[in-house]
PDB file of C-alpha atoms in Angstrom:
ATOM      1  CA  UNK A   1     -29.936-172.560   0.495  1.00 45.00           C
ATOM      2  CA  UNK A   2     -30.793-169.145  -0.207  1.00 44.00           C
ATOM      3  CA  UNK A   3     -31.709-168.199   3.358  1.00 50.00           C
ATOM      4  CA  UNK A   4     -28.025-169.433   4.517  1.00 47.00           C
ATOM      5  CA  UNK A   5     -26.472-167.281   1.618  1.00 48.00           C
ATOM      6  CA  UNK A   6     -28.629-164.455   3.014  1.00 49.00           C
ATOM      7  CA  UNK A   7     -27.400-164.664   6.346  1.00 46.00           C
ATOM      8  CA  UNK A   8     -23.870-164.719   5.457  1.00 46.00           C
ATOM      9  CA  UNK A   9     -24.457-161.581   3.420  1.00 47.00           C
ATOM     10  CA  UNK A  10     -25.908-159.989   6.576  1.00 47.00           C
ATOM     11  CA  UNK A  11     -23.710-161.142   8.674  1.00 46.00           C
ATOM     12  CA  UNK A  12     -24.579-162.239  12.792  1.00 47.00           C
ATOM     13  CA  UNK A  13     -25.847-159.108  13.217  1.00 46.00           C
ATOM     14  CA  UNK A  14     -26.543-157.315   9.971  1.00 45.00           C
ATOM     15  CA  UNK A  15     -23.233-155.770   9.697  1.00 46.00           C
ATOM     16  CA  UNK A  16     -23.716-154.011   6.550  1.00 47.00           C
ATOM     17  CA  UNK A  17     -26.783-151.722   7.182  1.00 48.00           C
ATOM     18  CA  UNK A  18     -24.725-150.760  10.516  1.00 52.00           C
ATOM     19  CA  UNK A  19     -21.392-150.017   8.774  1.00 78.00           C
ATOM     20  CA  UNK A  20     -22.839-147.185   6.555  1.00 82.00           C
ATOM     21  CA  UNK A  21     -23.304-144.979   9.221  1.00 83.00           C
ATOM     22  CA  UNK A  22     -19.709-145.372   9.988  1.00 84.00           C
ATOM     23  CA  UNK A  23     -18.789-144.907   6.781  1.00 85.00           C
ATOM     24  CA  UNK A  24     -20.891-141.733   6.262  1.00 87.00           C
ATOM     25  CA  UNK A  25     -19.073-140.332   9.559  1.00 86.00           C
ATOM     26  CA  UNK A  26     -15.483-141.679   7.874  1.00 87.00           C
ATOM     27  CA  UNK A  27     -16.149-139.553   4.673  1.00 87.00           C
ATOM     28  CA  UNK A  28     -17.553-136.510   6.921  1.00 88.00           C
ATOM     29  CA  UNK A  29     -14.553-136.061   9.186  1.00 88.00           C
ATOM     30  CA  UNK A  30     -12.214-136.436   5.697  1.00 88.00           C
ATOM     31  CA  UNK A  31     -14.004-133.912   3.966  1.00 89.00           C
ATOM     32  CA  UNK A  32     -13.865-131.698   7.171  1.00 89.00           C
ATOM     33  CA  UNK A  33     -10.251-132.228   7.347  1.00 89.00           C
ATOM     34  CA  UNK A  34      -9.836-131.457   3.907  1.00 90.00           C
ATOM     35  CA  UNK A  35     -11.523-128.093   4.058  1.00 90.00           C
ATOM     36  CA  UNK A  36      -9.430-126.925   6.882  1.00 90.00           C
ATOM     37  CA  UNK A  37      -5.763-127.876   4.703  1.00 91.00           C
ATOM     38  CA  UNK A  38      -7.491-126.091   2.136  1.00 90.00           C
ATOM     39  CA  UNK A  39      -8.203-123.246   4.440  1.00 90.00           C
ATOM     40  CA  UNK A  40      -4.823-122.877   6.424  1.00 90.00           C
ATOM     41  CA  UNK A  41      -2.763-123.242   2.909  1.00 89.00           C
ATOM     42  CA  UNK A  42      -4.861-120.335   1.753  1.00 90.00           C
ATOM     43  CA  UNK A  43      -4.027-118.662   5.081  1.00 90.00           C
ATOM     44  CA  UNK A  44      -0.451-119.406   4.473  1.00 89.00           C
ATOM     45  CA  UNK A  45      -0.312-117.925   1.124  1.00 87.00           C
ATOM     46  CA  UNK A  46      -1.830-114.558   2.109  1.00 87.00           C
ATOM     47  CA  UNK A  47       0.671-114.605   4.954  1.00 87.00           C
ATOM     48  CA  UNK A  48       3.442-114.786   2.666  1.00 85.00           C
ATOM     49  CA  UNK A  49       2.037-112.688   0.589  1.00 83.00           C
ATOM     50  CA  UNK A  50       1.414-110.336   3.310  1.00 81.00           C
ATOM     51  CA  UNK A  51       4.935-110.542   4.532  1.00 84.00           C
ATOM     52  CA  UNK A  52       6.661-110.410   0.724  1.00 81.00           C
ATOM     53  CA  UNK A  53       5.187-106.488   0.605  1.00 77.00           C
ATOM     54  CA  UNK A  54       6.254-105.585   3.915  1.00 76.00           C
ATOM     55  CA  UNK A  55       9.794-106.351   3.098  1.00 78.00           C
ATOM     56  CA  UNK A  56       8.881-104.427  -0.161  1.00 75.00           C
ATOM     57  CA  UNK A  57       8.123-101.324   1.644  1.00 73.00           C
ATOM     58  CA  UNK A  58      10.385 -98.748   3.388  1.00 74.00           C
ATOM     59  CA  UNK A  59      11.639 -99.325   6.543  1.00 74.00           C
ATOM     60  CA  UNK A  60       9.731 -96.006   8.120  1.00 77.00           C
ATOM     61  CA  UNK A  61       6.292 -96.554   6.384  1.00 75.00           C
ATOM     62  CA  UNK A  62       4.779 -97.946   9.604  1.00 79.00           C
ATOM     63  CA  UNK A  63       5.426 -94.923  11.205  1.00 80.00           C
ATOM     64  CA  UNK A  64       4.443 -92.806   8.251  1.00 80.00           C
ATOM     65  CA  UNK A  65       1.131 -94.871   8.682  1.00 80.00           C
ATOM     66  CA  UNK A  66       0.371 -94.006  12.139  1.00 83.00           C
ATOM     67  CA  UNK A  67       1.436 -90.137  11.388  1.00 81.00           C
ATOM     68  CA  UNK A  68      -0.978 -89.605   8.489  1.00 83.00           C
ATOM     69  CA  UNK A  69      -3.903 -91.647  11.029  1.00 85.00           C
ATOM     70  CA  UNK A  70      -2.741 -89.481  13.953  1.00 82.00           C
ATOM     71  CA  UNK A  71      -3.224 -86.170  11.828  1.00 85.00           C
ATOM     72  CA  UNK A  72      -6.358 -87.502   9.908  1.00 86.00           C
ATOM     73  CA  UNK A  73      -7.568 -87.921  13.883  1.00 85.00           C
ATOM     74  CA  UNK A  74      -6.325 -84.483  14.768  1.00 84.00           C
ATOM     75  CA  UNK A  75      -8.191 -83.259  11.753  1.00 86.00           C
ATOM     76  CA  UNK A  76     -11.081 -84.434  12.774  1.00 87.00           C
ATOM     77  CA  UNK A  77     -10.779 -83.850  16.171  1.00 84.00           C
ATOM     78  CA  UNK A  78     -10.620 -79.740  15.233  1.00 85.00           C
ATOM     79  CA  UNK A  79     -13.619 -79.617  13.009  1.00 87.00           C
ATOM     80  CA  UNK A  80     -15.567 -81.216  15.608  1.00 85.00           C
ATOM     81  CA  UNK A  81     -14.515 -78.586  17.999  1.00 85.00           C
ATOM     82  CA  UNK A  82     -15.159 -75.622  15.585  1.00 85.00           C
ATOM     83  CA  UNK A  83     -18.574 -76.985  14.936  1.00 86.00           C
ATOM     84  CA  UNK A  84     -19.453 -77.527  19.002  1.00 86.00           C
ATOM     85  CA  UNK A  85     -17.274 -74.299  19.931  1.00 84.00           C
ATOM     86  CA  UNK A  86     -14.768 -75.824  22.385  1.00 82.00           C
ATOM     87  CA  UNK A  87     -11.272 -75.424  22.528  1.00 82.00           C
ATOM     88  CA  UNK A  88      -9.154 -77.918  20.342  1.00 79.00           C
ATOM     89  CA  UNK A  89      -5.977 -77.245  22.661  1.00 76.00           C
ATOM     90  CA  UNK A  90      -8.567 -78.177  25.780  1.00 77.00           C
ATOM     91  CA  UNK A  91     -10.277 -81.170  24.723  1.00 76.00           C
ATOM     92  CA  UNK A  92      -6.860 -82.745  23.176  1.00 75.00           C
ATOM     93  CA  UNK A  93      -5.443 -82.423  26.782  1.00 73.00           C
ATOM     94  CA  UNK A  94      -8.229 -83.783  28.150  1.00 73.00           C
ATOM     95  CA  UNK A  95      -7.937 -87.210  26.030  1.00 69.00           C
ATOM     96  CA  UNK A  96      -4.420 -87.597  26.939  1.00 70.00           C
ATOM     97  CA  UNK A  97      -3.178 -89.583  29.745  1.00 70.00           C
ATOM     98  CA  UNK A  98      -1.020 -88.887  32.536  1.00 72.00           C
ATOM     99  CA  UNK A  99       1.503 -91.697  31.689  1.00 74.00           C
ATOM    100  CA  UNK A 100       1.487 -90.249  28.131  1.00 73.00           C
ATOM    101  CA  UNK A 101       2.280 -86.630  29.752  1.00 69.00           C
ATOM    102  CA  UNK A 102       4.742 -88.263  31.488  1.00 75.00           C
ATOM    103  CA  UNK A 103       6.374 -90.146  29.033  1.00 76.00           C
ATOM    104  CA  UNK A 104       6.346 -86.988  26.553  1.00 73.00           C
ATOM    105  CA  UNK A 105       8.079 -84.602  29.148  1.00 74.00           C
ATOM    106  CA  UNK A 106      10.707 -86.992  30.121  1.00 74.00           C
ATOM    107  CA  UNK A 107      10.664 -86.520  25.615  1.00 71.00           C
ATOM    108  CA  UNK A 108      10.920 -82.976  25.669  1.00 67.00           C
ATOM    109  CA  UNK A 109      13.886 -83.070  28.364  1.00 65.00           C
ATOM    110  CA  UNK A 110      16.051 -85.421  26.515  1.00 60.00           C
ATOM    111  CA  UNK A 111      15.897 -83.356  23.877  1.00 59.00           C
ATOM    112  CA  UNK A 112      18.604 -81.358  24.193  1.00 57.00           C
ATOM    113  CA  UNK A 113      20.731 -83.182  27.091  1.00 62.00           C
ATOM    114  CA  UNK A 114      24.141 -81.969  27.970  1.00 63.00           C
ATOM    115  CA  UNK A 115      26.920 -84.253  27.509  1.00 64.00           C
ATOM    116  CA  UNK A 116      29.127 -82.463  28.448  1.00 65.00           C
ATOM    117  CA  UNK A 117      32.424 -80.838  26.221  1.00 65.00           C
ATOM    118  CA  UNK A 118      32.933 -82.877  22.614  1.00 71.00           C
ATOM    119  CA  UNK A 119      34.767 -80.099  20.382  1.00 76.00           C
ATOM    120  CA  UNK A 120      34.326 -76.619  19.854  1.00 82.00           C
ATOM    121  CA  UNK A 121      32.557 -77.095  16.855  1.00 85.00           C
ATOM    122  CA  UNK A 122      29.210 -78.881  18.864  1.00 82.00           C
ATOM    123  CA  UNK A 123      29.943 -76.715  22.029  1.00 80.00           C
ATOM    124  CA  UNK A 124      29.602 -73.213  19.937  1.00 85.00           C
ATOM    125  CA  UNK A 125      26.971 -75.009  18.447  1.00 85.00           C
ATOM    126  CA  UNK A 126      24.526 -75.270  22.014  1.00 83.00           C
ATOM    127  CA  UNK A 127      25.954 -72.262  23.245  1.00 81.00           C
ATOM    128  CA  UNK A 128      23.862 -70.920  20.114  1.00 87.00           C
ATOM    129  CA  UNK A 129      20.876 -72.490  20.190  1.00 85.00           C
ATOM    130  CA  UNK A 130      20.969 -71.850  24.347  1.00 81.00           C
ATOM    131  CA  UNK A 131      21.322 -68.014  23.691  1.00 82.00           C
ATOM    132  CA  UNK A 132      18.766 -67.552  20.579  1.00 84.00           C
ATOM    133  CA  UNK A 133      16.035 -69.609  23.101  1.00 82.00           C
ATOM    134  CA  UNK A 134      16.898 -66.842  25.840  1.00 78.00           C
ATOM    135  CA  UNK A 135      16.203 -63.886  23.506  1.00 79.00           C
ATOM    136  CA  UNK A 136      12.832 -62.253  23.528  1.00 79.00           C
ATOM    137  CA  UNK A 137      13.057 -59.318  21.421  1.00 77.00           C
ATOM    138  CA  UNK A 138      10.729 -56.183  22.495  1.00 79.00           C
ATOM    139  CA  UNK A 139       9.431 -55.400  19.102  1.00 82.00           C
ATOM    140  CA  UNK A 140       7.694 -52.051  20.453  1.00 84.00           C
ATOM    141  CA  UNK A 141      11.379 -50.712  20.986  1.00 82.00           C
ATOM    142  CA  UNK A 142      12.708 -52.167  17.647  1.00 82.00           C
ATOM    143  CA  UNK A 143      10.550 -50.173  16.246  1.00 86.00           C
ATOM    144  CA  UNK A 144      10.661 -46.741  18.619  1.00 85.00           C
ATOM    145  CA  UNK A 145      14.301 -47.396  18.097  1.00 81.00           C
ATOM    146  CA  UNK A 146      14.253 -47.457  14.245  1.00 82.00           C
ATOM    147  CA  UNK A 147      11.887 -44.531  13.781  1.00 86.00           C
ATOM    148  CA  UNK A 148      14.226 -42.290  16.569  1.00 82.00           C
ATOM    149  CA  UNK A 149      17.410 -43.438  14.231  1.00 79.00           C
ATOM    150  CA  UNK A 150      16.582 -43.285  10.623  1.00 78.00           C
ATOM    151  CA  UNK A 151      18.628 -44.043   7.911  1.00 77.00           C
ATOM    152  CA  UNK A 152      21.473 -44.892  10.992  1.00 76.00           C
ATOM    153  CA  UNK A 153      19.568 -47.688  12.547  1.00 76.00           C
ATOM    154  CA  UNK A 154      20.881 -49.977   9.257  1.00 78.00           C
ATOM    155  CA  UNK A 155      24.472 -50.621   9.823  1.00 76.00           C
ATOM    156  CA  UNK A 156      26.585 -49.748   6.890  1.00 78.00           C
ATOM    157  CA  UNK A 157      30.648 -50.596   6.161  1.00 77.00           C
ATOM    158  CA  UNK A 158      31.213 -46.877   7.810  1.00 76.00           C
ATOM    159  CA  UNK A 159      29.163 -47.738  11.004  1.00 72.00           C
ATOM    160  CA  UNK A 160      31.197 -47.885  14.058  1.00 70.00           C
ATOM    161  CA  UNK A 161      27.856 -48.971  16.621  1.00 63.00           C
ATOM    162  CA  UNK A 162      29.471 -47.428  19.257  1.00 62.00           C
ATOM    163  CA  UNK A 163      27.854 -43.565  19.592  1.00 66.00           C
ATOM    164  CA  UNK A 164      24.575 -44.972  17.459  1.00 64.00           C
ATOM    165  CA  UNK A 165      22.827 -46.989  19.911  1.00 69.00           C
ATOM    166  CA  UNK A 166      22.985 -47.572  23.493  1.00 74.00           C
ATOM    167  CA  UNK A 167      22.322 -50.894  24.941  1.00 76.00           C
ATOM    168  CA  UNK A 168      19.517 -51.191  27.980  1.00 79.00           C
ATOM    169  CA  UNK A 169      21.022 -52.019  31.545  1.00 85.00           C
ATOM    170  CA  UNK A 170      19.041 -55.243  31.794  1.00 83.00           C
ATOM    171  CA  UNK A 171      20.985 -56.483  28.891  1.00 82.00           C
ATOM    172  CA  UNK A 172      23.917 -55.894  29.658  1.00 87.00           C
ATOM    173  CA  UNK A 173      23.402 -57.669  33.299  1.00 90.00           C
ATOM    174  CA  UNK A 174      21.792 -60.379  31.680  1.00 85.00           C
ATOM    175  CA  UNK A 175      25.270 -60.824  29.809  1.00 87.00           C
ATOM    176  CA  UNK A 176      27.181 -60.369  32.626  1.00 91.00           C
ATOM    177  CA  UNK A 177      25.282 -63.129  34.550  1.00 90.00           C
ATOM    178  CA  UNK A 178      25.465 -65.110  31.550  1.00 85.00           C
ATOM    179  CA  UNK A 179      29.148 -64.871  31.248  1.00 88.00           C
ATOM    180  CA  UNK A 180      29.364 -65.881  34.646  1.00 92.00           C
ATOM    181  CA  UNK A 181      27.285 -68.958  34.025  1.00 87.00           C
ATOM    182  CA  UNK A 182      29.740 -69.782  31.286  1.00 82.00           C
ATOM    183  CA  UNK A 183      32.885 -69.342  33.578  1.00 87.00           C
ATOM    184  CA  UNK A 184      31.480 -71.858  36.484  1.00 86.00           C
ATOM    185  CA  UNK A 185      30.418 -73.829  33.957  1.00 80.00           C
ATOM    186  CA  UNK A 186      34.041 -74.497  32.623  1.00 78.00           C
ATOM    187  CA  UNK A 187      35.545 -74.817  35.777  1.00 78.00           C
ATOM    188  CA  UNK A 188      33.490 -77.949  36.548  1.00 75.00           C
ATOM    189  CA  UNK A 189      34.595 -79.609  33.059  1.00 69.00           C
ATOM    190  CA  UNK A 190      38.273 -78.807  33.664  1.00 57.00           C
ATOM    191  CA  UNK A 191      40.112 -82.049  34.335  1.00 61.00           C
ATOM    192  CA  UNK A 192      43.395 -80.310  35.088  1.00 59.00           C
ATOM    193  CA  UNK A 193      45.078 -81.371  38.586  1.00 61.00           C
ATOM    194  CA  UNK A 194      46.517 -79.180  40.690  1.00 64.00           C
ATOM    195  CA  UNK A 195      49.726 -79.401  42.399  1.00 67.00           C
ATOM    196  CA  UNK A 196      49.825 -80.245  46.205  1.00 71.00           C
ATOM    197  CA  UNK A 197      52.737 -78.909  47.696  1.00 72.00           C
ATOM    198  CA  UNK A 198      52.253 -80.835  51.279  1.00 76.00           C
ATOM    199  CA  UNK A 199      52.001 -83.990  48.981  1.00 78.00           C
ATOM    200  CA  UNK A 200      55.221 -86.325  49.587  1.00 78.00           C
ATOM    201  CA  UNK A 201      57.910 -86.058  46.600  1.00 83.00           C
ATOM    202  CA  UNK A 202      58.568 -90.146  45.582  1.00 82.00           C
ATOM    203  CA  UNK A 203      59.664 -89.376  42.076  1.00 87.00           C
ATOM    204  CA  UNK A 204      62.022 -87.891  39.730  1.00 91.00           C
ATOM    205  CA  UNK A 205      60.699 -86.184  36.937  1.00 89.00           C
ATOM    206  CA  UNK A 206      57.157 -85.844  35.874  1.00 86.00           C
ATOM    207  CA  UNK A 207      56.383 -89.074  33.822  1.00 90.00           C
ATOM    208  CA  UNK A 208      57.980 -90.809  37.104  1.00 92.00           C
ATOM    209  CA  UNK A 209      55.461 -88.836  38.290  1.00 89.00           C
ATOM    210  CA  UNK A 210      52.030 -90.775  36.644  1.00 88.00           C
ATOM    211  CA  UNK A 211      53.433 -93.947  36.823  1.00 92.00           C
ATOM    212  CA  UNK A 212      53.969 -93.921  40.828  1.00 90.00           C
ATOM    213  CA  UNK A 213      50.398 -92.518  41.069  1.00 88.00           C
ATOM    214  CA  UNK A 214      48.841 -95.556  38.909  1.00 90.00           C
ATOM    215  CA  UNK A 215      51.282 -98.200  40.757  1.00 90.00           C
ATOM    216  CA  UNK A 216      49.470 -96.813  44.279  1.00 89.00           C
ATOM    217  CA  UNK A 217      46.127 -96.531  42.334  1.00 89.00           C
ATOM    218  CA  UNK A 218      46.465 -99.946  41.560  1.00 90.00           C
ATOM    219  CA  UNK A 219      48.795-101.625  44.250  1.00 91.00           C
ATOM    220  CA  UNK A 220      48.440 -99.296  47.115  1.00 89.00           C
ATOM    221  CA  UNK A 221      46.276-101.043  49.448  1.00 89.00           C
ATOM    222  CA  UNK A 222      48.689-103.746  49.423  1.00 90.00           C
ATOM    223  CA  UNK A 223      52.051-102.584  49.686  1.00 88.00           C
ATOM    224  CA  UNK A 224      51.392 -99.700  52.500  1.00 87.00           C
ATOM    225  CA  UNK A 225      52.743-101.706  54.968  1.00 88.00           C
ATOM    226  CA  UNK A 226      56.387-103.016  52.855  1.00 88.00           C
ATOM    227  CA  UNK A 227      56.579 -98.821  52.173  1.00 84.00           C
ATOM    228  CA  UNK A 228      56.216 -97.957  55.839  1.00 85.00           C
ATOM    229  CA  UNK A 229      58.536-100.394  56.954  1.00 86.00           C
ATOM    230  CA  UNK A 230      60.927 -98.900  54.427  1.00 85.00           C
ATOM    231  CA  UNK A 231      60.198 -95.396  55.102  1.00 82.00           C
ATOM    232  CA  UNK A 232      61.367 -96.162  58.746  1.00 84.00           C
ATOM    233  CA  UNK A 233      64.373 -98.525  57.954  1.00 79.00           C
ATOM    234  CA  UNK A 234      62.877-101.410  59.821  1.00 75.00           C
ATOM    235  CA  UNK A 235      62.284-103.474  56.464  1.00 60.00           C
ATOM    236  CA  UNK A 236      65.836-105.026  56.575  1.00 60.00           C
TER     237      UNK A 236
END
């Protein structure tokens, strides 16, 4: 009696000292599984974290960041040089890359880019900053000049400039070119159309005018042929 109770404890093939291995593997893989939830929620909440103080900062502070790296580089960079005695300029060339030359000259060219005339205000404005970038003032006259003058070299509410001073030929060609410039230059911007004389009169007073040229502008190409036909009285 007690062997058959035995064997139907064991089983046909003594199930239960196989199934704890199974069971053992069961609890393994759950507990694995468990860690990693554990692992990506704590991954999630420094995330969000993460992302709530980005929002939190200013919306330039990444490239703040790279500035105050770039300089702390730069920094670094020099006192190396000073200590080995090569040229900062030199050796910060030498790291850079010809697409990086190339992207900061196309930089340096859109700079300043001429769009052409918006109002006076932004025209007088580049005409401004053109001239002051032209100017290179000889200092060793400025100051031959001021010692030959004296007290006249400062203008004063009587000074007329015209007997005082006299202005070097160069500069005054270099104006005279410049002017020049200036002239062609407005010339090309001027939209104002001339009047043809040979051109055929088909209208009656100036605003008859514009609206026949943007009817042919528009309608042209496909009524040449009804306007010759007319033009010779063969339409009817």
């Amino acid at each position: 009696m007690a062997d058959k109770e035995d064997a139907a404890t064991a089983g046909p093939s003594g199930s239960s000292t196989g199934s704890a291995p199974a069971k053992m593997s069961r609890l393994n893989r759950l507990r694995d599984l468990e860690l990693r939830m554990n692992e990506a929620r704590k991954m999630n909440n420094r995330e969000a974290a993460a992302e709530e103080d980005r929002k939190k900062r200013p919306e330039n502070w990444e490239a703040k960041r790279k500035r105050s790296e770039w300089e702390e580089e730069q920094d670094r960079l020099k006192k190396h040089c000073q200590e080995t005695g090569e040229d900062f300029n030199l050796v910060k060339l030498r790291d850079l890359g010809a697409d990086e030359v190339e992207r900061w000259e196309r930089k340096k060219a859109k700079k300043n880019p001429d769009v052409g005339f918006a109002d006076y205000e932004q025209a007088t404005h580049r005409q401004y900053q053109r001239l002051t970038k032209q100017m290179k003032p000889d200092l060793t006259q400025y100051e031959r000049q001021r010692e030959r003058m004296g007290e006249e070299f400062y203008a004063t509410a009587n000074t007329l400039g015209l007997h005082q001073r006299k202005d070097p030929e160069d500069n005054v060609d270099k104006m005279v070119t410049d002017l020049e410039k200036q002239i062609e230059k407005r010339q090309k911007y001027s939209r104002r159309r001339r009047f043809d004389e040979e051109e055929d009169v088909s209208y009656i007073n100036e605003r008859n005018m514009k609206f026949n040229k943007k009817l042919e502008r528009f309608y042209g190409e496909y009524t040449a042929e009804i306007k010759q036909n007319l033009e010779r009285g063969t339409a009817v």
